[in-house]
Amino acid sequence: MTEDVLHTPEACDGALARAFGFLGKRWNGLIIGVLAGGPATFTGLRRAVGGISDSVLSDRLTELAAAGLVQRTVDDGPPVAVSYQLTEAGRALRPVLQQLTTWARESLPDERCTEAS
């Protein structure tokens, strides 16, 4: 007799489900990944995260700041400069993101390199 494994959100670890729900939201993981390399300006982030609109980037940065992962710093200048960097909680994600990157390189096919069947 075999037991059926339940694959429902209720059967998953709540903290893990929250983490993937947040980091899996489009662009969040990439923004954190870019900031893992050091502080960046809004324009620098937009360039590094190709395809993201200004309004979505602004929304995502606001969400990441509200979650305590990103800090926004304003230098009064002149000229006025705004930069973003990871907080301590955000920096704690660096090893996890590196492990995910390694796993993806080793385990997931690069769609650009696969031939259509």
mmCIF file with all atom_site columns, C-alpha atoms in Angstrom:
data_model
loop_
_atom_site.group_PDB
_atom_site.id
_atom_site.type_symbol
_atom_site.label_atom_id
_atom_site.label_alt_id
_atom_site.label_comp_id
_atom_site.label_asym_id
_atom_site.label_entity_id
_atom_site.label_seq_id
_atom_site.pdbx_PDB_ins_code
_atom_site.Cartn_x
_atom_site.Cartn_y
_atom_site.Cartn_z
_atom_site.occupancy
_atom_site.B_iso_or_equiv
_atom_site.pdbx_formal_charge
_atom_site.auth_seq_id
_atom_site.auth_comp_id
_atom_site.auth_asym_id
_atom_site.auth_atom_id
_atom_site.pdbx_PDB_model_num
ATOM 1   C CA . MET A 1 1   ? 0.000  0.000  0.000   1.00 0.00 ? 1   MET A CA 1
ATOM 2   C CA . THR A 1 2   ? 1.439  3.365  -0.957  1.00 0.00 ? 2   THR A CA 1
ATOM 3   C CA . GLU A 1 3   ? 0.655  6.741  0.505   1.00 0.00 ? 3   GLU A CA 1
ATOM 4   C CA . ASP A 1 4   ? -0.344 9.559  -1.779  1.00 0.00 ? 4   ASP A CA 1
ATOM 5   C CA . VAL A 1 5   ? 1.756  12.657 -1.265  1.00 0.00 ? 5   VAL A CA 1
ATOM 6   C CA . LEU A 1 6   ? -0.251 15.838 -1.036  1.00 0.00 ? 6   LEU A CA 1
ATOM 7   C CA . HIS A 1 7   ? 1.055  18.580 -3.283  1.00 0.00 ? 7   HIS A CA 1
ATOM 8   C CA . THR A 1 8   ? -1.018 21.464 -2.044  1.00 0.00 ? 8   THR A CA 1
ATOM 9   C CA . PRO A 1 9   ? 0.168  24.815 -0.733  1.00 0.00 ? 9   PRO A CA 1
ATOM 10  C CA . GLU A 1 10  ? -1.183 23.792 2.678   1.00 0.00 ? 10  GLU A CA 1
ATOM 11  C CA . ALA A 1 11  ? 1.145  20.778 2.683   1.00 0.00 ? 11  ALA A CA 1
ATOM 12  C CA . CYS A 1 12  ? 4.219  22.896 1.931   1.00 0.00 ? 12  CYS A CA 1
ATOM 13  C CA . ASP A 1 13  ? 6.312  24.695 4.482   1.00 0.00 ? 13  ASP A CA 1
ATOM 14  C CA . GLY A 1 14  ? 4.725  28.125 4.887   1.00 0.00 ? 14  GLY A CA 1
ATOM 15  C CA . ALA A 1 15  ? 8.010  30.024 5.085   1.00 0.00 ? 15  ALA A CA 1
ATOM 16  C CA . LEU A 1 16  ? 9.313  28.414 1.898   1.00 0.00 ? 16  LEU A CA 1
ATOM 17  C CA . ALA A 1 17  ? 6.054  29.164 0.106   1.00 0.00 ? 17  ALA A CA 1
ATOM 18  C CA . ARG A 1 18  ? 6.299  32.824 1.199   1.00 0.00 ? 18  ARG A CA 1
ATOM 19  C CA . ALA A 1 19  ? 9.933  33.030 0.049   1.00 0.00 ? 19  ALA A CA 1
ATOM 20  C CA . PHE A 1 20  ? 9.173  31.646 -3.404  1.00 0.00 ? 20  PHE A CA 1
ATOM 21  C CA . GLY A 1 21  ? 6.040  33.772 -3.655  1.00 0.00 ? 21  GLY A CA 1
ATOM 22  C CA . PHE A 1 22  ? 8.098  36.897 -3.016  1.00 0.00 ? 22  PHE A CA 1
ATOM 23  C CA . LEU A 1 23  ? 11.352 36.046 -4.795  1.00 0.00 ? 23  LEU A CA 1
ATOM 24  C CA . GLY A 1 24  ? 9.479  34.358 -7.621  1.00 0.00 ? 24  GLY A CA 1
ATOM 25  C CA . LYS A 1 25  ? 7.554  37.523 -8.386  1.00 0.00 ? 25  LYS A CA 1
ATOM 26  C CA . ARG A 1 26  ? 8.768  38.723 -11.743 1.00 0.00 ? 26  ARG A CA 1
ATOM 27  C CA . TRP A 1 27  ? 11.968 40.810 -11.484 1.00 0.00 ? 27  TRP A CA 1
ATOM 28  C CA . ASN A 1 28  ? 12.447 40.617 -7.685  1.00 0.00 ? 28  ASN A CA 1
ATOM 29  C CA . GLY A 1 29  ? 15.109 37.913 -7.789  1.00 0.00 ? 29  GLY A CA 1
ATOM 30  C CA . LEU A 1 30  ? 16.940 39.616 -10.646 1.00 0.00 ? 30  LEU A CA 1
ATOM 31  C CA . ILE A 1 31  ? 16.957 42.978 -8.890  1.00 0.00 ? 31  ILE A CA 1
ATOM 32  C CA . ILE A 1 32  ? 18.337 41.380 -5.738  1.00 0.00 ? 32  ILE A CA 1
ATOM 33  C CA . GLY A 1 33  ? 20.899 39.550 -7.858  1.00 0.00 ? 33  GLY A CA 1
ATOM 34  C CA . VAL A 1 34  ? 22.090 42.798 -9.434  1.00 0.00 ? 34  VAL A CA 1
ATOM 35  C CA . LEU A 1 35  ? 22.281 44.536 -6.058  1.00 0.00 ? 35  LEU A CA 1
ATOM 36  C CA . ALA A 1 36  ? 24.264 41.597 -4.669  1.00 0.00 ? 36  ALA A CA 1
ATOM 37  C CA . GLY A 1 37  ? 27.134 43.026 -6.717  1.00 0.00 ? 37  GLY A CA 1
ATOM 38  C CA . GLY A 1 38  ? 26.920 46.344 -4.887  1.00 0.00 ? 38  GLY A CA 1
ATOM 39  C CA . PRO A 1 39  ? 24.888 49.552 -4.838  1.00 0.00 ? 39  PRO A CA 1
ATOM 40  C CA . ALA A 1 40  ? 23.272 50.717 -8.061  1.00 0.00 ? 40  ALA A CA 1
ATOM 41  C CA . THR A 1 41  ? 21.333 53.687 -9.336  1.00 0.00 ? 41  THR A CA 1
ATOM 42  C CA . PHE A 1 42  ? 17.846 53.408 -10.765 1.00 0.00 ? 42  PHE A CA 1
ATOM 43  C CA . THR A 1 43  ? 19.250 53.784 -14.280 1.00 0.00 ? 43  THR A CA 1
ATOM 44  C CA . GLY A 1 44  ? 21.932 51.186 -13.580 1.00 0.00 ? 44  GLY A CA 1
ATOM 45  C CA . LEU A 1 45  ? 19.300 48.729 -12.374 1.00 0.00 ? 45  LEU A CA 1
ATOM 46  C CA . ARG A 1 46  ? 17.098 49.385 -15.397 1.00 0.00 ? 46  ARG A CA 1
ATOM 47  C CA . ARG A 1 47  ? 20.020 48.655 -17.712 1.00 0.00 ? 47  ARG A CA 1
ATOM 48  C CA . ALA A 1 48  ? 21.078 45.541 -15.789 1.00 0.00 ? 48  ALA A CA 1
ATOM 49  C CA . VAL A 1 49  ? 17.545 44.127 -15.670 1.00 0.00 ? 49  VAL A CA 1
ATOM 50  C CA . GLY A 1 50  ? 16.740 44.350 -19.367 1.00 0.00 ? 50  GLY A CA 1
ATOM 51  C CA . GLY A 1 51  ? 13.099 44.600 -20.363 1.00 0.00 ? 51  GLY A CA 1
ATOM 52  C CA . ILE A 1 52  ? 11.742 46.081 -17.134 1.00 0.00 ? 52  ILE A CA 1
ATOM 53  C CA . SER A 1 53  ? 9.729  49.306 -17.355 1.00 0.00 ? 53  SER A CA 1
ATOM 54  C CA . ASP A 1 54  ? 10.457 52.278 -15.118 1.00 0.00 ? 54  ASP A CA 1
ATOM 55  C CA . SER A 1 55  ? 7.108  51.963 -13.335 1.00 0.00 ? 55  SER A CA 1
ATOM 56  C CA . VAL A 1 56  ? 7.541  48.247 -12.626 1.00 0.00 ? 56  VAL A CA 1
ATOM 57  C CA . LEU A 1 57  ? 11.124 48.775 -11.426 1.00 0.00 ? 57  LEU A CA 1
ATOM 58  C CA . SER A 1 58  ? 9.918  51.529 -9.132  1.00 0.00 ? 58  SER A CA 1
ATOM 59  C CA . ASP A 1 59  ? 7.138  49.283 -7.781  1.00 0.00 ? 59  ASP A CA 1
ATOM 60  C CA . ARG A 1 60  ? 9.525  46.367 -7.214  1.00 0.00 ? 60  ARG A CA 1
ATOM 61  C CA . LEU A 1 61  ? 12.085 48.562 -5.441  1.00 0.00 ? 61  LEU A CA 1
ATOM 62  C CA . THR A 1 62  ? 9.326  49.896 -3.191  1.00 0.00 ? 62  THR A CA 1
ATOM 63  C CA . GLU A 1 63  ? 8.232  46.317 -2.375  1.00 0.00 ? 63  GLU A CA 1
ATOM 64  C CA . LEU A 1 64  ? 11.798 45.185 -1.715  1.00 0.00 ? 64  LEU A CA 1
ATOM 65  C CA . ALA A 1 65  ? 12.385 48.192 0.547   1.00 0.00 ? 65  ALA A CA 1
ATOM 66  C CA . ALA A 1 66  ? 9.124  47.543 2.434   1.00 0.00 ? 66  ALA A CA 1
ATOM 67  C CA . ALA A 1 67  ? 10.237 43.940 2.960   1.00 0.00 ? 67  ALA A CA 1
ATOM 68  C CA . GLY A 1 68  ? 13.511 45.192 4.451   1.00 0.00 ? 68  GLY A CA 1
ATOM 69  C CA . LEU A 1 69  ? 15.729 43.786 1.691   1.00 0.00 ? 69  LEU A CA 1
ATOM 70  C CA . VAL A 1 70  ? 16.707 46.994 -0.114  1.00 0.00 ? 70  VAL A CA 1
ATOM 71  C CA . GLN A 1 71  ? 17.686 50.410 1.195   1.00 0.00 ? 71  GLN A CA 1
ATOM 72  C CA . ARG A 1 72  ? 17.199 53.589 -0.819  1.00 0.00 ? 72  ARG A CA 1
ATOM 73  C CA . THR A 1 73  ? 19.776 56.301 -0.213  1.00 0.00 ? 73  THR A CA 1
ATOM 74  C CA . VAL A 1 74  ? 19.495 59.892 -1.432  1.00 0.00 ? 74  VAL A CA 1
ATOM 75  C CA . ASP A 1 75  ? 22.614 62.041 -1.776  1.00 0.00 ? 75  ASP A CA 1
ATOM 76  C CA . ASP A 1 76  ? 21.478 65.658 -1.807  1.00 0.00 ? 76  ASP A CA 1
ATOM 77  C CA . GLY A 1 77  ? 24.264 66.528 -4.217  1.00 0.00 ? 77  GLY A CA 1
ATOM 78  C CA . PRO A 1 78  ? 24.408 68.591 -6.292  1.00 0.00 ? 78  PRO A CA 1
ATOM 79  C CA . PRO A 1 79  ? 23.419 66.778 -8.341  1.00 0.00 ? 79  PRO A CA 1
ATOM 80  C CA . VAL A 1 80  ? 20.879 64.761 -6.361  1.00 0.00 ? 80  VAL A CA 1
ATOM 81  C CA . ALA A 1 81  ? 21.712 61.064 -6.624  1.00 0.00 ? 81  ALA A CA 1
ATOM 82  C CA . VAL A 1 82  ? 19.624 58.085 -5.536  1.00 0.00 ? 82  VAL A CA 1
ATOM 83  C CA . SER A 1 83  ? 21.140 54.664 -5.056  1.00 0.00 ? 83  SER A CA 1
ATOM 84  C CA . TYR A 1 84  ? 19.863 51.312 -3.908  1.00 0.00 ? 84  TYR A CA 1
ATOM 85  C CA . GLN A 1 85  ? 21.687 48.650 -1.971  1.00 0.00 ? 85  GLN A CA 1
ATOM 86  C CA . LEU A 1 86  ? 20.895 45.455 -0.136  1.00 0.00 ? 86  LEU A CA 1
ATOM 87  C CA . THR A 1 87  ? 20.268 45.585 3.586   1.00 0.00 ? 87  THR A CA 1
ATOM 88  C CA . GLU A 1 88  ? 21.723 42.979 5.894   1.00 0.00 ? 88  GLU A CA 1
ATOM 89  C CA . ALA A 1 89  ? 18.628 40.832 5.296   1.00 0.00 ? 89  ALA A CA 1
ATOM 90  C CA . GLY A 1 90  ? 19.071 41.262 1.535   1.00 0.00 ? 90  GLY A CA 1
ATOM 91  C CA . ARG A 1 91  ? 22.766 40.374 1.702   1.00 0.00 ? 91  ARG A CA 1
ATOM 92  C CA . ALA A 1 92  ? 21.818 37.188 3.557   1.00 0.00 ? 92  ALA A CA 1
ATOM 93  C CA . LEU A 1 93  ? 20.218 36.025 0.279   1.00 0.00 ? 93  LEU A CA 1
ATOM 94  C CA . ARG A 1 94  ? 23.516 36.124 -1.655  1.00 0.00 ? 94  ARG A CA 1
ATOM 95  C CA . PRO A 1 95  ? 24.614 32.542 -0.824  1.00 0.00 ? 95  PRO A CA 1
ATOM 96  C CA . VAL A 1 96  ? 21.130 31.244 -1.614  1.00 0.00 ? 96  VAL A CA 1
ATOM 97  C CA . LEU A 1 97  ? 21.056 33.038 -4.969  1.00 0.00 ? 97  LEU A CA 1
ATOM 98  C CA . GLN A 1 98  ? 24.535 31.726 -5.767  1.00 0.00 ? 98  GLN A CA 1
ATOM 99  C CA . GLN A 1 99  ? 23.419 28.174 -4.991  1.00 0.00 ? 99  GLN A CA 1
ATOM 100 C CA . LEU A 1 100 ? 20.307 28.621 -7.158  1.00 0.00 ? 100 LEU A CA 1
ATOM 101 C CA . THR A 1 101 ? 22.469 29.956 -9.979  1.00 0.00 ? 101 THR A CA 1
ATOM 102 C CA . THR A 1 102 ? 24.825 26.980 -9.737  1.00 0.00 ? 102 THR A CA 1
ATOM 103 C CA . TRP A 1 103 ? 21.910 24.544 -9.636  1.00 0.00 ? 103 TRP A CA 1
ATOM 104 C CA . ALA A 1 104 ? 20.243 26.178 -12.664 1.00 0.00 ? 104 ALA A CA 1
ATOM 105 C CA . ARG A 1 105 ? 23.476 26.058 -14.692 1.00 0.00 ? 105 ARG A CA 1
ATOM 106 C CA . GLU A 1 106 ? 23.927 22.383 -13.879 1.00 0.00 ? 106 GLU A CA 1
ATOM 107 C CA . SER A 1 107 ? 20.333 21.206 -13.985 1.00 0.00 ? 107 SER A CA 1
ATOM 108 C CA . LEU A 1 108 ? 18.241 23.367 -16.289 1.00 0.00 ? 108 LEU A CA 1
ATOM 109 C CA . PRO A 1 109 ? 18.814 23.493 -20.016 1.00 0.00 ? 109 PRO A CA 1
ATOM 110 C CA . ASP A 1 110 ? 19.656 26.859 -21.495 1.00 0.00 ? 110 ASP A CA 1
ATOM 111 C CA . GLU A 1 111 ? 16.697 27.402 -23.816 1.00 0.00 ? 111 GLU A CA 1
ATOM 112 C CA . ARG A 1 112 ? 18.804 29.487 -26.165 1.00 0.00 ? 112 ARG A CA 1
ATOM 113 C CA . CYS A 1 113 ? 21.039 26.475 -26.800 1.00 0.00 ? 113 CYS A CA 1
ATOM 114 C CA . THR A 1 114 ? 18.429 23.755 -27.277 1.00 0.00 ? 114 THR A CA 1
ATOM 115 C CA . GLU A 1 115 ? 17.213 22.843 -30.716 1.00 0.00 ? 115 GLU A CA 1
ATOM 116 C CA . ALA A 1 116 ? 13.533 22.678 -31.524 1.00 0.00 ? 116 ALA A CA 1
ATOM 117 C CA . SER A 1 117 ? 12.251 19.133 -31.837 1.00 0.00 ? 117 SER A CA 1
#
